[in-house]
Amino acid sequence: MGSPGTLRIYLGAAPGVGKTYKMLEEGRRRAERGADVVIGFVETHGRAETAAQIRGLEVVPRRTLTYRDVPFDEMDLDAVLARRPEIALVDELAHTNVPGSRHEKRWQDVRALLDAGIHVLSTVNVQHLESLNDVVEAITGVPQRETIPDAVVRAADQVELVDMAPDALRRRMAHGNIYQADKIDAALGNYFRVGNLTALRELALLWTADKVDEALRKYRDEHDIDSVWEARERVVVAVTGGPEGDTLIRRAARIAARSQQGELLAVHISRSDGLTGADPVRLEKQRDLTESLGGTFHAVVGDDVPTALLDFARGANATQLVLGTSRRPRWQRAVSEGIGTRVITESGRIDVHMVTHSQAGGVWKPRLPKLTGGLTARRRWYGFALALLGLPLLTLVLKLAEGHLDLSSELLLYLGFIVLVALVGGGYPAVFAAAAGTLLVNWFFTPPVRTFTIAEFDNLVALGVFVLVALSVAWVVDVSARRRRQASRAQAEAEMLSALSRGVLAGGRALPSLLEQVRDAFGQESVSLLERVGSRWEVVGCVGGPPCLALDEGDADMAVTDTLHLVLRGRRLPASDRRVLAAFAAQAAVVLRQSRLSAQAAEAADLAEGNRMRTALLAAVSHDLRTPLASIKASVTALRSPSVTLDDDDVDELHATIDESADQLNALIDNLLDMSRLQTGAVNPLRRLISLDEVVPGAVAGADRLTPARHPEVAVNISESLPPVLADPGLLERALANLVSNAVRHGGGRPMAIRASALADRVEIRVVDTGPGVPEADRDRIFGAFQRLGDRPDGNGVGLGLAVARGFIETMGGTLEPEDTPGGGLTMVVSLPTKNPPAEGR
């Protein structure tokens, strides 16, 4: 069996971008070079340009299968395998075969061709990739039934992106180059919206870029390439959690900004024991700073910091590395080369920037190691007691055994006892035991005995080593105990901060809940959050006992800002607890700010709603009341005027005008009264599930009354299969009548249409005119009250205005947006829900 064939896939963001055309173009090019090329399956979708590319290429006849009494054409896999061409063109890789085919999916047919040694060119759209299926549905509202595993496409030998700008694709659609004419409007208004196409294009570009990165990494791994390839500028900055971190991050951001596509990556290396001493609050602030500058923050564990840092930089394909100059004093840098020097030596092709800062080159201050802090005071007292009682007892035993042991053995026994004291009581008791033991050994066992004189030099050396070992053991035991205690505390802090971070991620956390967690964590009687207003402090949150009304009433306080303090009452906190308390205080400020912003947003929403309703009310009064009142006034004046001679037909027409205008006024006043009640919150829109057939005819008739002098053709295309919409019939009819009358007025007397289609859980009503349209810059302004296109009076009557139409529709939970009509004109798109939204809290 020969080698398998290669697979080349043309990936597109949406139908119509030219995937099939490109595949056929490549097939023709290879055929012209002498390759044996056949078409296994190509779907032209009635596109003449695509069909023209097929001419001259051999087409393997399709296989017809009958499923549920309906014939379907599928690729004849057996025929293609029997023909055994060099290259096969197979369209629509994600296609699901008709039951009865050899395989369920077409990509499985393609795999069979590849196994047979046949090279394959194929096509697929990004919405069919399995990993993006739910994302595409969320964007377009259209579920994709045909999907293909990402692994199949990633395994292709070559993936070529066929790209087209959304506006260009929509123009192709409007010109009939993609779908038939009867499907163009629905496609442009649904799947082929500019926003949908832009999002799908971004998905395709990102997926292809990821595929390119994967291919680059694979190539580097296969060729053992460890050096950095500067495909783009990537700047890595190392932060320790120290105060110099902000300076380093900003400097690295400036370096990255010099390149058009530069990336900023901040990394913190922590040791595996977790006892680095880095301030988590400062690290979190540095994380926020990095993200605010457009970078990403990473945490890496590694005991060898230079190696871990360089491994991360090489793994990120970094081109530049930013480090701060050492904070160690000069003598320490002279003894050991330090992290910066090692990184520079081993960085290879990565440029290293050493940035100075205010913390660089610290001054050495000599200090003795601490022998306390690892154990409790009670343990130390036990150690002293053991030394006071055990040393005389040991000395007595050794005196009784005198003559059987030499000085070395006696020193080892004393040393073992000092280790025991160190294990029980730590440093100070062990030092005391070492000093006392030295005196006892010298007095009782070192010749000449019963004096502190040492006659032999060997005994002096043995005694000196004994003292040194005893002190060293005491120090090691104390350090181990301190490290264990630090590790336990670090674990407790990590669990506490983890719980805090879960609350941050969950969001919506109440301030009392957070303060209660602080009270429980630090064992306090009460916790208060105080805010300074003028010269006094106000309590904005409190849990536990009586609140602290001033900073000096608490046992501990933490400044969040200049005007906000967290005050605890119950016990004083050690300095080690204040680090975690700072994290809680910062979160308390965030929660307080979020609650206030939510309250302000709710208040602003209420004010905006009231303003919008008042604007709609004024627009309705100024636009719609004027026309019927003018008609009534003119008709009554004509009827009452003695100078006007009227026959019976004229009188009947005037009476009809008065009656028609009065009905219009009555309906309008009813709606305006409803609007005023809605503005005051007295009632809600009477929304119910209604069929569009209930409101569209009335809206068209209402538009005829609003524009009686004009009677253009209005084509209504409302399918009976559409689901009912959730709306107030009266408000919806008024809004649609206004839109229709607006289209009639500005459509230049040309035919117009009303169409509707379903999209996910909404129904879209489109009022389409073929007039001059509205420029993009004026589309927001036309929804303002008292606005006409160009602010020129129409001269033939006015309606409610687009502002009122949008106000009515948004009150019912819908939206009203304008868009271009293919071929010229303006389309108003009304989107309404088809069911009630889910209740809050469920």
Short mmCIF file of N, CA, C and O in Angstrom, two decimals, residues 465-530:
data_model
loop_
_atom_site.label_atom_id
_atom_site.label_comp_id
_atom_site.label_asym_id
_atom_site.label_seq_id
_atom_site.Cartn_x
_atom_site.Cartn_y
_atom_site.Cartn_z
N VAL A 465 34.08 22.29 69.07
CA VAL A 465 33.19 21.67 68.08
C VAL A 465 31.85 21.34 68.72
O VAL A 465 30.78 21.50 68.11
N PHE A 466 31.89 20.88 69.96
CA PHE A 466 30.65 20.56 70.68
C PHE A 466 29.75 21.80 70.77
O PHE A 466 28.55 21.75 70.48
N VAL A 467 30.32 22.94 71.13
CA VAL A 467 29.52 24.17 71.25
C VAL A 467 28.97 24.59 69.89
O VAL A 467 27.79 24.94 69.74
N LEU A 468 29.82 24.52 68.85
CA LEU A 468 29.39 24.93 67.51
C LEU A 468 28.26 24.05 66.99
O LEU A 468 27.25 24.53 66.45
N VAL A 469 28.39 22.74 67.14
CA VAL A 469 27.35 21.81 66.67
C VAL A 469 26.06 22.02 67.45
O VAL A 469 24.95 22.01 66.89
N ALA A 470 26.19 22.23 68.77
CA ALA A 470 24.99 22.43 69.58
C ALA A 470 24.23 23.67 69.14
O ALA A 470 22.99 23.65 68.99
N LEU A 471 24.94 24.77 68.91
CA LEU A 471 24.26 26.00 68.46
C LEU A 471 23.67 25.84 67.05
O LEU A 471 22.57 26.32 66.76
N SER A 472 24.40 25.15 66.18
CA SER A 472 23.90 24.93 64.82
C SER A 472 22.63 24.10 64.82
O SER A 472 21.65 24.40 64.12
N VAL A 473 22.61 23.06 65.61
CA VAL A 473 21.41 22.22 65.70
C VAL A 473 20.24 23.02 66.24
O VAL A 473 19.10 22.92 65.75
N ALA A 474 20.52 23.85 67.26
CA ALA A 474 19.45 24.68 67.82
C ALA A 474 18.87 25.61 66.77
O ALA A 474 17.65 25.76 66.65
N TRP A 475 19.75 26.20 65.95
CA TRP A 475 19.27 27.13 64.93
C TRP A 475 18.48 26.41 63.84
O TRP A 475 17.43 26.86 63.40
N VAL A 476 18.97 25.23 63.41
CA VAL A 476 18.29 24.47 62.36
C VAL A 476 16.90 24.04 62.82
O VAL A 476 15.91 24.13 62.09
N VAL A 477 16.80 23.56 64.06
CA VAL A 477 15.50 23.12 64.57
C VAL A 477 14.54 24.29 64.63
O VAL A 477 13.36 24.18 64.27
N ASP A 478 15.03 25.45 65.05
CA ASP A 478 14.15 26.60 65.16
C ASP A 478 13.69 27.06 63.78
O ASP A 478 12.52 27.41 63.58
N VAL A 479 14.62 27.07 62.80
CA VAL A 479 14.24 27.46 61.44
C VAL A 479 13.21 26.50 60.87
O VAL A 479 12.23 26.90 60.23
N SER A 480 13.39 25.20 61.09
CA SER A 480 12.43 24.21 60.59
C SER A 480 11.05 24.44 61.19
O SER A 480 10.04 24.37 60.48
N ALA A 481 11.04 24.70 62.51
CA ALA A 481 9.75 24.96 63.15
C ALA A 481 9.11 26.22 62.59
O ALA A 481 7.89 26.28 62.37
N ARG A 482 9.94 27.26 62.35
CA ARG A 482 9.39 28.50 61.82
C ARG A 482 8.85 28.29 60.40
O ARG A 482 7.79 28.81 60.04
N ARG A 483 9.60 27.53 59.58
CA ARG A 483 9.12 27.25 58.22
C ARG A 483 7.82 26.46 58.23
O ARG A 483 6.91 26.71 57.42
N ARG A 484 7.73 25.50 59.14
CA ARG A 484 6.48 24.73 59.23
C ARG A 484 5.32 25.63 59.60
O ARG A 484 4.22 25.53 59.04
N ARG A 485 5.57 26.54 60.53
CA ARG A 485 4.51 27.44 60.95
C ARG A 485 4.14 28.39 59.80
O ARG A 485 2.96 28.69 59.57
N GLN A 486 5.14 28.87 59.06
CA GLN A 486 4.87 29.74 57.92
C GLN A 486 4.08 28.99 56.84
O GLN A 486 3.17 29.55 56.22
N ALA A 487 4.44 27.73 56.62
CA ALA A 487 3.72 26.94 55.62
C ALA A 487 2.27 26.75 56.01
O ALA A 487 1.36 26.86 55.17
N SER A 488 2.04 26.46 57.29
CA SER A 488 0.66 26.30 57.75
C SER A 488 -0.11 27.60 57.58
O SER A 488 -1.28 27.60 57.15
N ARG A 489 0.55 28.70 57.90
CA ARG A 489 -0.13 29.98 57.77
C ARG A 489 -0.38 30.31 56.30
O ARG A 489 -1.44 30.82 55.93
N ALA A 490 0.62 30.00 55.46
CA ALA A 490 0.44 30.27 54.03
C ALA A 490 -0.72 29.47 53.46
O ALA A 490 -1.49 29.97 52.63
N GLN A 491 -0.86 28.23 53.92
CA GLN A 491 -1.98 27.41 53.46
C GLN A 491 -3.30 28.01 53.90
O GLN A 491 -4.26 28.08 53.13
N ALA A 492 -3.35 28.46 55.16
CA ALA A 492 -4.59 29.07 55.66
C ALA A 492 -4.91 30.35 54.89
O ALA A 492 -6.07 30.61 54.53
N GLU A 493 -3.86 31.17 54.64
CA GLU A 493 -4.10 32.39 53.87
C GLU A 493 -4.56 32.08 52.46
O GLU A 493 -5.43 32.75 51.91
N ALA A 494 -3.96 31.05 51.86
CA ALA A 494 -4.34 30.68 50.49
C ALA A 494 -5.81 30.23 50.44
O ALA A 494 -6.55 30.61 49.52
N GLU A 495 -6.23 29.44 51.42
CA GLU A 495 -7.62 29.01 51.45
C GLU A 495 -8.56 30.20 51.64
O GLU A 495 -9.62 30.29 51.03
N MET A 496 -8.14 31.15 52.50
CA MET A 496 -8.97 32.31 52.75
C MET A 496 -9.07 33.19 51.50
O MET A 496 -10.15 33.64 51.11
N LEU A 497 -7.91 33.43 50.84
CA LEU A 497 -7.92 34.24 49.64
C LEU A 497 -8.63 33.52 48.49
O LEU A 497 -9.23 34.17 47.63
N SER A 498 -8.56 32.19 48.47
CA SER A 498 -9.28 31.44 47.44
C SER A 498 -10.78 31.63 47.61
O SER A 498 -11.51 31.83 46.63
N ALA A 499 -11.25 31.57 48.85
CA ALA A 499 -12.68 31.81 49.09
C ALA A 499 -13.05 33.23 48.69
O ALA A 499 -14.13 33.47 48.12
N LEU A 500 -12.15 34.19 48.98
CA LEU A 500 -12.42 35.57 48.59
C LEU A 500 -12.48 35.71 47.08
O LEU A 500 -13.36 36.38 46.54
N SER A 501 -11.55 35.06 46.36
CA SER A 501 -11.53 35.16 44.90
C SER A 501 -12.76 34.51 44.29
O SER A 501 -13.28 35.00 43.29
N ARG A 502 -13.25 33.42 44.89
CA ARG A 502 -14.48 32.81 44.37
C ARG A 502 -15.64 33.79 44.49
O ARG A 502 -16.49 33.88 43.60
N GLY A 503 -15.68 34.52 45.59
CA GLY A 503 -16.72 35.54 45.74
C GLY A 503 -16.59 36.64 44.71
O GLY A 503 -17.58 37.14 44.19
N VAL A 504 -15.34 37.02 44.40
CA VAL A 504 -15.11 38.06 43.40
C VAL A 504 -15.59 37.59 42.03
O VAL A 504 -16.27 38.32 41.30
N LEU A 505 -15.24 36.35 41.67
CA LEU A 505 -15.63 35.82 40.36
C LEU A 505 -17.13 35.64 40.25
O LEU A 505 -17.72 35.84 39.20
N ALA A 506 -17.76 35.22 41.37
CA ALA A 506 -19.21 35.01 41.33
C ALA A 506 -19.94 36.32 41.13
O ALA A 506 -20.95 36.39 40.44
N GLY A 507 -19.42 37.41 41.72
CA GLY A 507 -20.06 38.72 41.58
C GLY A 507 -21.36 38.79 42.37
O GLY A 507 -21.90 37.81 42.88
N GLY A 508 -21.90 39.99 42.46
CA GLY A 508 -23.17 40.20 43.12
C GLY A 508 -23.13 39.93 44.62
O GLY A 508 -24.14 39.64 45.23
N ARG A 509 -21.94 39.99 45.22
CA ARG A 509 -21.82 39.67 46.63
C ARG A 509 -22.24 40.86 47.47
O ARG A 509 -21.86 42.00 47.19
N ALA A 510 -23.01 40.64 48.54
CA ALA A 510 -23.47 41.71 49.41
C ALA A 510 -22.37 42.10 50.37
O ALA A 510 -21.57 41.27 50.81
N LEU A 511 -22.34 43.40 50.75
CA LEU A 511 -21.31 43.90 51.66
C LEU A 511 -21.40 43.23 53.03
O LEU A 511 -20.36 42.86 53.59
N PRO A 512 -22.59 43.05 53.64
CA PRO A 512 -22.64 42.38 54.95
C PRO A 512 -22.04 40.98 54.92
O PRO A 512 -21.39 40.55 55.88
N SER A 513 -22.22 40.24 53.82
CA SER A 513 -21.66 38.89 53.72
C SER A 513 -20.14 38.94 53.75
O SER A 513 -19.49 38.12 54.42
N LEU A 514 -19.55 39.90 53.05
CA LEU A 514 -18.10 40.02 53.04
C LEU A 514 -17.58 40.42 54.42
O LEU A 514 -16.58 39.87 54.91
N LEU A 515 -18.24 41.38 55.08
CA LEU A 515 -17.80 41.81 56.40
C LEU A 515 -17.93 40.67 57.42
O LEU A 515 -17.10 40.54 58.33
N GLU A 516 -18.95 39.85 57.26
CA GLU A 516 -19.12 38.70 58.16
C GLU A 516 -17.97 37.71 57.97
O GLU A 516 -17.48 37.11 58.94
N GLN A 517 -17.51 37.53 56.73
CA GLN A 517 -16.37 36.65 56.49
C GLN A 517 -15.11 37.21 57.14
O GLN A 517 -14.30 36.46 57.69
N VAL A 518 -14.94 38.53 57.11
CA VAL A 518 -13.79 39.15 57.79
C VAL A 518 -13.86 38.90 59.29
O VAL A 518 -12.85 38.57 59.93
N ARG A 519 -15.04 39.07 59.86
CA ARG A 519 -15.19 38.89 61.31
C ARG A 519 -14.88 37.46 61.71
O ARG A 519 -14.18 37.21 62.71
N ASP A 520 -15.35 36.49 60.92
CA ASP A 520 -15.08 35.08 61.24
C ASP A 520 -13.60 34.74 61.05
O ASP A 520 -13.01 34.01 61.85
N ALA A 521 -13.00 35.28 59.98
CA ALA A 521 -11.62 34.92 59.66
C ALA A 521 -10.63 35.43 60.70
O ALA A 521 -9.65 34.75 61.04
N PHE A 522 -10.89 36.60 61.25
CA PHE A 522 -9.94 37.21 62.19
C PHE A 522 -10.42 37.19 63.64
O PHE A 522 -9.77 37.76 64.51
N GLY A 523 -11.55 36.51 63.90
CA GLY A 523 -12.02 36.35 65.27
C GLY A 523 -12.34 37.67 65.96
O GLY A 523 -11.93 37.88 67.11
N GLN A 524 -13.08 38.54 65.30
CA GLN A 524 -13.41 39.84 65.85
C GLN A 524 -14.85 39.89 66.35
O GLN A 524 -15.70 39.09 65.93
N GLU A 525 -15.11 40.84 67.26
CA GLU A 525 -16.47 41.03 67.76
C GLU A 525 -17.33 41.76 66.73
O GLU A 525 -18.51 41.43 66.55
N SER A 526 -16.77 42.75 66.10
CA SER A 526 -17.51 43.51 65.10
C SER A 526 -16.55 44.02 64.03
O SER A 526 -15.36 44.21 64.29
N VAL A 527 -17.09 44.23 62.84
CA VAL A 527 -16.33 44.78 61.72
C VAL A 527 -17.19 45.89 61.10
O VAL A 527 -18.36 45.66 60.78
N SER A 528 -16.60 47.07 60.95
CA SER A 528 -17.32 48.21 60.41
C SER A 528 -16.55 48.79 59.24
O SER A 528 -15.31 48.83 59.24
N LEU A 529 -17.28 49.25 58.24
CA LEU A 529 -16.70 49.97 57.11
C LEU A 529 -17.11 51.42 57.25
O LEU A 529 -18.30 51.75 57.17
N LEU A 530 -16.13 52.30 57.49
CA LEU A 530 -16.40 53.72 57.75
C LEU A 530 -15.98 54.55 56.55
O LEU A 530 -14.94 54.29 55.93
#
